Short mmCIF file of C-alpha atoms and ligand atoms in Angstrom, two decimals:
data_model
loop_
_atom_site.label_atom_id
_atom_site.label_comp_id
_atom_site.label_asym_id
_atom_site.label_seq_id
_atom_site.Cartn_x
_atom_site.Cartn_y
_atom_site.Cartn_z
CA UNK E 46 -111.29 -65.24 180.78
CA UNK E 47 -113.69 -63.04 178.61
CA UNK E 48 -114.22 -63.76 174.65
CA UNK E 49 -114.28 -67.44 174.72
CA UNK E 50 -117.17 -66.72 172.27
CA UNK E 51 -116.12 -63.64 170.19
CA UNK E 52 -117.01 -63.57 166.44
CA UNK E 53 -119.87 -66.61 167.18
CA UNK E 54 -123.36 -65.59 166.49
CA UNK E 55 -125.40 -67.42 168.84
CA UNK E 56 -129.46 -68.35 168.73
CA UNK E 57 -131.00 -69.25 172.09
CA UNK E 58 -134.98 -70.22 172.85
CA UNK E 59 -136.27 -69.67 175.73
CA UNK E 60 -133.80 -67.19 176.74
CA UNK E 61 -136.72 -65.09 178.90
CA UNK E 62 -135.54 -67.26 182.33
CA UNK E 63 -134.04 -69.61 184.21
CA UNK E 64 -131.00 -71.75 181.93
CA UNK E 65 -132.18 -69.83 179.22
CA UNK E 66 -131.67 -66.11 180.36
CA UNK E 67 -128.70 -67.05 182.41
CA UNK E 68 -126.69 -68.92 179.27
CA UNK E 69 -127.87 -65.71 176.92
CA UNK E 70 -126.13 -63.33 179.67
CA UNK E 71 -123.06 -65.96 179.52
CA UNK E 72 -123.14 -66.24 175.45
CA UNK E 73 -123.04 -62.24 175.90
CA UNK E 74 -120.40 -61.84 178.07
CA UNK E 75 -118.14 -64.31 176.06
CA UNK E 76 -118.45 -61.93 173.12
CA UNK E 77 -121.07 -63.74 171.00
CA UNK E 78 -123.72 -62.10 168.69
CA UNK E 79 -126.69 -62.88 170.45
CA UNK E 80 -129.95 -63.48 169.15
CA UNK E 81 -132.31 -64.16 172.26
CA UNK E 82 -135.75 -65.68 171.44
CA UNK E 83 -139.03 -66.69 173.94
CA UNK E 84 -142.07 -66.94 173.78
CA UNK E 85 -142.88 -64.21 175.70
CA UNK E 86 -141.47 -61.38 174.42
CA UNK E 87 -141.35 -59.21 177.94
CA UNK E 88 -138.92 -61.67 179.29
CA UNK E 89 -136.17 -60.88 177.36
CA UNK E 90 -136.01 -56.77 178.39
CA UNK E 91 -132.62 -56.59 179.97
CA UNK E 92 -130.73 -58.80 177.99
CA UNK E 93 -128.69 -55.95 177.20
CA UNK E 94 -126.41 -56.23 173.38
CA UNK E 95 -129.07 -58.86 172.37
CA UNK E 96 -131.24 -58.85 169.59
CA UNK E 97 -134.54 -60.14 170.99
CA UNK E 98 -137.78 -61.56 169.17
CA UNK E 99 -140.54 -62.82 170.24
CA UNK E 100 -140.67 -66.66 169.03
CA UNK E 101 -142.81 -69.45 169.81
CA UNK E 102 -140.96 -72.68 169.14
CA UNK E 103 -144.15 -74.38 168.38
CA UNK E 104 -144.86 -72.74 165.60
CA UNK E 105 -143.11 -73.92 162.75
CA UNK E 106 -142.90 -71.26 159.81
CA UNK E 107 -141.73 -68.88 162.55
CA UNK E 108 -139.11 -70.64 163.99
CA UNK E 109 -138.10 -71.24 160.16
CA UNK E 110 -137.78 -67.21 159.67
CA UNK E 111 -136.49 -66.58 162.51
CA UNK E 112 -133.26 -68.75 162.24
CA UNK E 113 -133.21 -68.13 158.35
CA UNK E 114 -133.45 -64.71 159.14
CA UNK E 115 -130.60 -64.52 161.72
CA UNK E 116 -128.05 -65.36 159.24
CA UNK E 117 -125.69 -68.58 159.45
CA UNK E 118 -125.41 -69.46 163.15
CA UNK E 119 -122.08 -70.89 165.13
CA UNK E 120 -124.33 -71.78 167.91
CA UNK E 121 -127.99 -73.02 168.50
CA UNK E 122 -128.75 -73.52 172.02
CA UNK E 123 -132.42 -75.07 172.41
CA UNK E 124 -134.00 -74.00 175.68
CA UNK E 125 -137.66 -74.82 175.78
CA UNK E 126 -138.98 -77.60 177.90
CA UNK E 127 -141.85 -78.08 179.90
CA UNK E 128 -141.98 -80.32 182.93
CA UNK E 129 -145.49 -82.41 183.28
CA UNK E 130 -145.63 -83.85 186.48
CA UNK E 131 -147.71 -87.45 186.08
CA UNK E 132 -147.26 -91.42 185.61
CA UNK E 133 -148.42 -93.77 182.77
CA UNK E 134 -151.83 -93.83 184.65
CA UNK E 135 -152.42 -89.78 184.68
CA UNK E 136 -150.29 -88.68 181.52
CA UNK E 137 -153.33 -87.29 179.29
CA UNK E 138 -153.34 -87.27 175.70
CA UNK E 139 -152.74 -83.32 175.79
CA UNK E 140 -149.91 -83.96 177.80
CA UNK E 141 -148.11 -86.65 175.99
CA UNK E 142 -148.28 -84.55 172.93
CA UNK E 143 -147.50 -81.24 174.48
CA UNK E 144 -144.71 -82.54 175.78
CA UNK E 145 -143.61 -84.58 172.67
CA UNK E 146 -144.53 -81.20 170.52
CA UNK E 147 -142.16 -78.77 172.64
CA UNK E 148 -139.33 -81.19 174.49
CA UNK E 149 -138.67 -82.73 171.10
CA UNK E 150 -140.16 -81.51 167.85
CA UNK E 151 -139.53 -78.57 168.96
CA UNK E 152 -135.50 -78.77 168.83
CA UNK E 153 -135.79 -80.93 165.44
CA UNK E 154 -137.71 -77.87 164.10
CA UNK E 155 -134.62 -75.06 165.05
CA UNK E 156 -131.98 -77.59 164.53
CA UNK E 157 -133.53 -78.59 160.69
CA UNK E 158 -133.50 -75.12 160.27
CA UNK E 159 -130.11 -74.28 161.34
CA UNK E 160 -128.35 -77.22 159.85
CA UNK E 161 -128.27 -76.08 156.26
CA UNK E 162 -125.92 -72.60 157.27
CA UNK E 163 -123.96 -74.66 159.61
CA UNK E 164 -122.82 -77.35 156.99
CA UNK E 165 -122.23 -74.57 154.21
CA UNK E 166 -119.90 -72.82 156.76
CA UNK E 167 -118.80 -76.14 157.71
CA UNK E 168 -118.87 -75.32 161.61
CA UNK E 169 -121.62 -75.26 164.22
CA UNK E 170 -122.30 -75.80 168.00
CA UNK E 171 -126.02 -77.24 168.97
CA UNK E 172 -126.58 -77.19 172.56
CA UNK E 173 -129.65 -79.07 173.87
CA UNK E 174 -131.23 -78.69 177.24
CA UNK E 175 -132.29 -82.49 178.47
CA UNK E 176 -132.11 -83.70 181.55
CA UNK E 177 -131.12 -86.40 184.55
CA UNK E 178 -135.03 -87.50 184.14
CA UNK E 179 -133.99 -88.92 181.05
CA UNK E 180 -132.43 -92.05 179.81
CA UNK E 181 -129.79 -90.96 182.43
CA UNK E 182 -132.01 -91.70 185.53
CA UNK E 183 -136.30 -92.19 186.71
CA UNK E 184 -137.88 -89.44 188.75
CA UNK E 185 -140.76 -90.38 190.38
CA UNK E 186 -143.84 -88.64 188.39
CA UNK E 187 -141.69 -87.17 185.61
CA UNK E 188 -143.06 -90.23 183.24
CA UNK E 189 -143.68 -87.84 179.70
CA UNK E 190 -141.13 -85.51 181.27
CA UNK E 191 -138.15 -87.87 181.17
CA UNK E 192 -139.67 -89.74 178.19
CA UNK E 193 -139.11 -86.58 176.26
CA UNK E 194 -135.92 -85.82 177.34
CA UNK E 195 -134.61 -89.50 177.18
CA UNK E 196 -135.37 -89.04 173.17
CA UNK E 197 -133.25 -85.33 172.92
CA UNK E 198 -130.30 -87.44 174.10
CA UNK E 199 -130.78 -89.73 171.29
CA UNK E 200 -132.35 -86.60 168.68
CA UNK E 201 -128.65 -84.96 170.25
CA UNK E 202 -127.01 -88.16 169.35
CA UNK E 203 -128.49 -88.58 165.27
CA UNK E 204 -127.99 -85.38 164.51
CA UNK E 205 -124.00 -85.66 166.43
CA UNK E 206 -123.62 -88.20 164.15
CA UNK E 207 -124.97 -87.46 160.86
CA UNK E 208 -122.71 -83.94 161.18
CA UNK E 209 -119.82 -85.31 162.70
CA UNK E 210 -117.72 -84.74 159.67
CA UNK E 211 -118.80 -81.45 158.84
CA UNK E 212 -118.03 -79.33 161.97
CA UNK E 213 -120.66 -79.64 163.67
CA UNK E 214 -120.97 -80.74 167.15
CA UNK E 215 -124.38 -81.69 168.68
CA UNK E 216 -124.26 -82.49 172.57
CA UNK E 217 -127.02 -82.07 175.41
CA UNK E 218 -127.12 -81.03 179.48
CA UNK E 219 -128.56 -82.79 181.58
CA UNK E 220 -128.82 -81.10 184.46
CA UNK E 221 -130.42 -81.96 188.13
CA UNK E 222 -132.72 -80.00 189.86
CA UNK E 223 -132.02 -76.27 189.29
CA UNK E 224 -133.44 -73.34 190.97
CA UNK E 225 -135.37 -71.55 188.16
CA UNK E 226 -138.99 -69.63 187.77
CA UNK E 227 -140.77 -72.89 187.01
CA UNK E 228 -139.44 -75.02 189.94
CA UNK E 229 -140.72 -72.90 192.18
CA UNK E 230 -144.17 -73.29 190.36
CA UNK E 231 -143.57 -77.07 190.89
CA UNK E 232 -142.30 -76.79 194.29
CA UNK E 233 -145.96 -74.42 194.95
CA UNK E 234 -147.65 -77.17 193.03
CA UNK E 235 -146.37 -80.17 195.64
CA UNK E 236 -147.14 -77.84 198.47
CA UNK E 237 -150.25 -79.31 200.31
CA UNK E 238 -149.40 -82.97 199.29
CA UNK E 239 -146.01 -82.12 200.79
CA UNK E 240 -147.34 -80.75 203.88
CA UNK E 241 -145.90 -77.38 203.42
CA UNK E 242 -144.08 -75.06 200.49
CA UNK E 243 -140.55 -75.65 202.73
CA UNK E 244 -141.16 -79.68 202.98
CA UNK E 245 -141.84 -79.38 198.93
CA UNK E 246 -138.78 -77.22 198.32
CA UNK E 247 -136.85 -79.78 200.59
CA UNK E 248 -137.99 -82.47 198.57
CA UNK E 249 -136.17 -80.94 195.43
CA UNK E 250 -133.33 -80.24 197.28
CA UNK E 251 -132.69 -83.70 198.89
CA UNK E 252 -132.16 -85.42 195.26
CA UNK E 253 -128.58 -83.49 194.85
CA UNK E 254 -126.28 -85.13 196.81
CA UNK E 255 -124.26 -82.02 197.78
CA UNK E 256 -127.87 -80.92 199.23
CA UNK E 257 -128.56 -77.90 197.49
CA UNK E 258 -130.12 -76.70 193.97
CA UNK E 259 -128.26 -75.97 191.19
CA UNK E 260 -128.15 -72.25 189.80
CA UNK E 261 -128.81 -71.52 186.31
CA UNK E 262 -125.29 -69.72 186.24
CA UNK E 263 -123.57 -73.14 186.53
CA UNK E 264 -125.94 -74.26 183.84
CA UNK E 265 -124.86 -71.48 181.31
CA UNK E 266 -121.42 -72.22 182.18
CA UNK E 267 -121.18 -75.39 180.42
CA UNK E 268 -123.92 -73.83 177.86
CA UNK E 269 -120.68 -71.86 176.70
CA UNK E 270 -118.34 -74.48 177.19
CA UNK E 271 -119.98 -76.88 175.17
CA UNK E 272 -120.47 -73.83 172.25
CA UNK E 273 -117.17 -72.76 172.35
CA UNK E 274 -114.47 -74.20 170.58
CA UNK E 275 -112.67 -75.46 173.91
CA UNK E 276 -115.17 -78.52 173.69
CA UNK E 277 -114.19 -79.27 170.18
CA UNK E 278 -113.45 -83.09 170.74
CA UNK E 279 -117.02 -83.52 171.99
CA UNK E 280 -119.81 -84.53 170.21
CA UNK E 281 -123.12 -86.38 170.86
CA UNK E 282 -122.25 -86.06 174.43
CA UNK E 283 -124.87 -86.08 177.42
CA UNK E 284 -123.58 -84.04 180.10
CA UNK E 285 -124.23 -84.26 183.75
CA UNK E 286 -124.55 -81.16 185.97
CA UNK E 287 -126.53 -82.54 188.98
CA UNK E 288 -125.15 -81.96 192.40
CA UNK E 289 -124.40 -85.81 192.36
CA UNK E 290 -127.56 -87.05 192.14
CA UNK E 291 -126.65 -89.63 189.74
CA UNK E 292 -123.46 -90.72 191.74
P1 NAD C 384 -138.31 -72.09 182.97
O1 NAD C 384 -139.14 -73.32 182.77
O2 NAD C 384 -138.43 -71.35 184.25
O3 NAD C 384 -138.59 -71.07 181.78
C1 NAD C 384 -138.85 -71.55 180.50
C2 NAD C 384 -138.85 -70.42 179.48
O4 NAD C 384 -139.32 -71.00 178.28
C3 NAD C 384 -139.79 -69.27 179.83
O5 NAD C 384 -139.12 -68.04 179.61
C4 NAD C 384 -140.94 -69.45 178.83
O6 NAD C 384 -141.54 -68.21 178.44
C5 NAD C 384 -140.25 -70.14 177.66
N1 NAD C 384 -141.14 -70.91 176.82
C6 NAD C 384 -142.13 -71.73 177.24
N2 NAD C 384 -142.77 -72.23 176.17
C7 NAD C 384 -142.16 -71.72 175.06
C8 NAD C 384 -142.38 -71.86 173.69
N3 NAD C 384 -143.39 -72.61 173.20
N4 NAD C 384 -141.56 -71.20 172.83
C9 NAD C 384 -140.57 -70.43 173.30
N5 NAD C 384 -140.32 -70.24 174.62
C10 NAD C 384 -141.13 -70.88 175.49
O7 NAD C 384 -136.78 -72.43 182.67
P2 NAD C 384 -135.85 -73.58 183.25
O8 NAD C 384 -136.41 -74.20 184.50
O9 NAD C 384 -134.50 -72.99 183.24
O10 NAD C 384 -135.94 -74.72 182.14
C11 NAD C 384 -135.25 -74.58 180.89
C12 NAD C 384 -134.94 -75.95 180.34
O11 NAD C 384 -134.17 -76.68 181.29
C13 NAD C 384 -136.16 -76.81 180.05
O12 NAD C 384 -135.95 -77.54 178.87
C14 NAD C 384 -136.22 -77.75 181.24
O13 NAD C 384 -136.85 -78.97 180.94
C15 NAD C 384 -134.75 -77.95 181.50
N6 NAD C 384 -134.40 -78.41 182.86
C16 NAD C 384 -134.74 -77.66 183.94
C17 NAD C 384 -134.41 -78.13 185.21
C18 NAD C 384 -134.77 -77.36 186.46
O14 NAD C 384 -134.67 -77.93 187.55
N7 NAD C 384 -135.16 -76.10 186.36
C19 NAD C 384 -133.73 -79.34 185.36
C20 NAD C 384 -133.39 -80.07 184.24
C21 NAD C 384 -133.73 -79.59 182.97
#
C-alpha cells in the first residue's frame, strides 16, 4: 500500500539517521512533501524528493523560520534526542540541562511553532520520539535520559489535549532498544566495563524479549501510521515498539 501519505507535507528533525532518516524515507515513500531537517546538514544527502536544511533544534529563531517557512504542515515528527548515560549521583549540571534543552524544549519549540498553521487548517499530526526509559519503564543509568522522555509523554499529552478539538492529534513512540548510529556509540562506550564490544552489544540486546534490536524501519512504520489519517482515533497516545521488553 503506497500513498498512505499523499498530499501531507511533512517536517522531520533529525532526519540525518537512525528513526529519523528511516521515517523521512517512509514519509517519502507514502507520498508526503518532505521537508527533512538535522543538524548536520551532510546527513541528509540521499534523501532523495526531500527538501533538506540544515537545522539545529536548539536554536530557537531558526527552528521558528524554518517551520514558518515550510508552509502549514500536516505532520511534525520531532526526532532529536540525546541519550546521557548517568544516575542522580553523576548527572552534571551540563547534562541535566542538555538533556532538558534538546529531549524537551526542543519539541515545545517546533511544536509552538507549528501549532498556529495546524489549527488555521484545522488538521495536524505531531509525532514525538520518547521512549520505554520513560514514565513507561527505569533503565539502569538512563536517570536524565528517561527523565526527559517521561516529560514528552506528558508535553505529547498537553498539547493532545489542548488540540483535541481542532484536528490535531499529538501522540509519542516509545520505542526499546533500536539499532541506530548512536547505540553503537553507546554499545563502544560500555565496552571495557562490559568486558568486550560483543558482551556490551549483548547487553542491549537481552532487554527485548524477542532477543534482538529493533530496526529503525519498524520505527518509521508506526512514524507513518501515527501521521496518517488511519490513526485518526488516536491522540495523546504513548506507543510501545519494544521487542517486549515491557511485557
Ligand atoms: P541517532 O541518535 O543515531 O541520531 C540522531 C540524529 O539527530 C543525528 O542525525 C544528529 O545529527 C541529529 N541531531 C543531534 N542533535 C541535533 C540538534 N541539536 N538538532 C538537530 N538534529 C540533531 O538516532 P536514533 O538512535 O534513531 O535516535 C532518534 C530518537 O530516538 C532520539 O530521540 C532517541 O532518544 C530516540 N530513541 C532511540 C532509541 C535507540 O535505541 N536508538 C530508543 C528509544 C528512543
Amino acid at each position: 500500500m503506497a500513498g498512505r501519505l499523499a498530499g501531507k507535507r511533512a517536517f522531520l528533525t533529525a532526519a540525518g539517521q537512525g528513526i529519523g532518516r528511516a521515517t523521512a524515507l517512509a514519509f517519502l515513500a507514502e507520498g508526503a512533501e518532505v521537508i527533512a531537517t538535522d543538524r548536520d546538514a551532510d546527513k541528509l544527502a540521499g534523501l532523495e524528493g526531500a527538501r533538506t536544511l540544515a537545522l539545529d533544534v536548539l536554536d530557537d529563531a531558526a527552528v521558528k523560520d524554518a517551520i514558518g517557512g515550510a508552509g502549514p504542515l500536516d505532520i511534525l515528527f520531532n526526532g532529536a534526542g540525546f541519550v546521557h548515560q548517568n544516575t542522580a549521583l553523576t548527572c552534571t549540571d551540563q547534562e541535566w540541562d542538555f538533556a532538558f534543552a534538546l529531549n524537551v524544549r526542543a519539541m515545545w519549540k517546533t511544536i509552538a511553532a507549528a501549532l498556529p498553521g495546524m489549527q488555521a487548517q484545522g488538521r495536524g499530526a505531531i509525532v514525538n520520539i520518547a521512549s520505554i526509559a520513560s514514565a513507561l519503564k527505569a533503565a539502569p543509568d538512563r536517570f536524565v535520559y528517561g527523565t526527559t522522555k517521561a516529560a514528552v509523554q506528558g508535553l505529547t499529552r498537553s498539547v493532545a489535549i489542548d488540540n483535541v478539538g481542532k484536528g490535531i492529534r499529538c501522540n509519542c513512540i516509545c520505542p526499546g532498544t533500536v539499532d541506530t548510529p548512536s547505540l553503537g556509540e553507546r554499545i563502544a562506550a560500555n565496552a571495557s566495563a562490559a568486558g568486550s564490544v560483543e558482551a556490551a552489544r549483548a547487553a542491549f540486546v537481552a532487554r527485548q524479549a524477542m532477543g534482538r534490536l529493533g530496526n529503525a524501519e519498524e520505527i518509521a512504520a508506526l512514524a507513518v501510521w501515527l501521521a496518517s489519517d488511519e490513526s485518526a482515533f488516536v491522540t495523546g497516545q504513548s506507543i510501545v515498539i519494544d521487542g517486549g521488553w515491557t511485557v
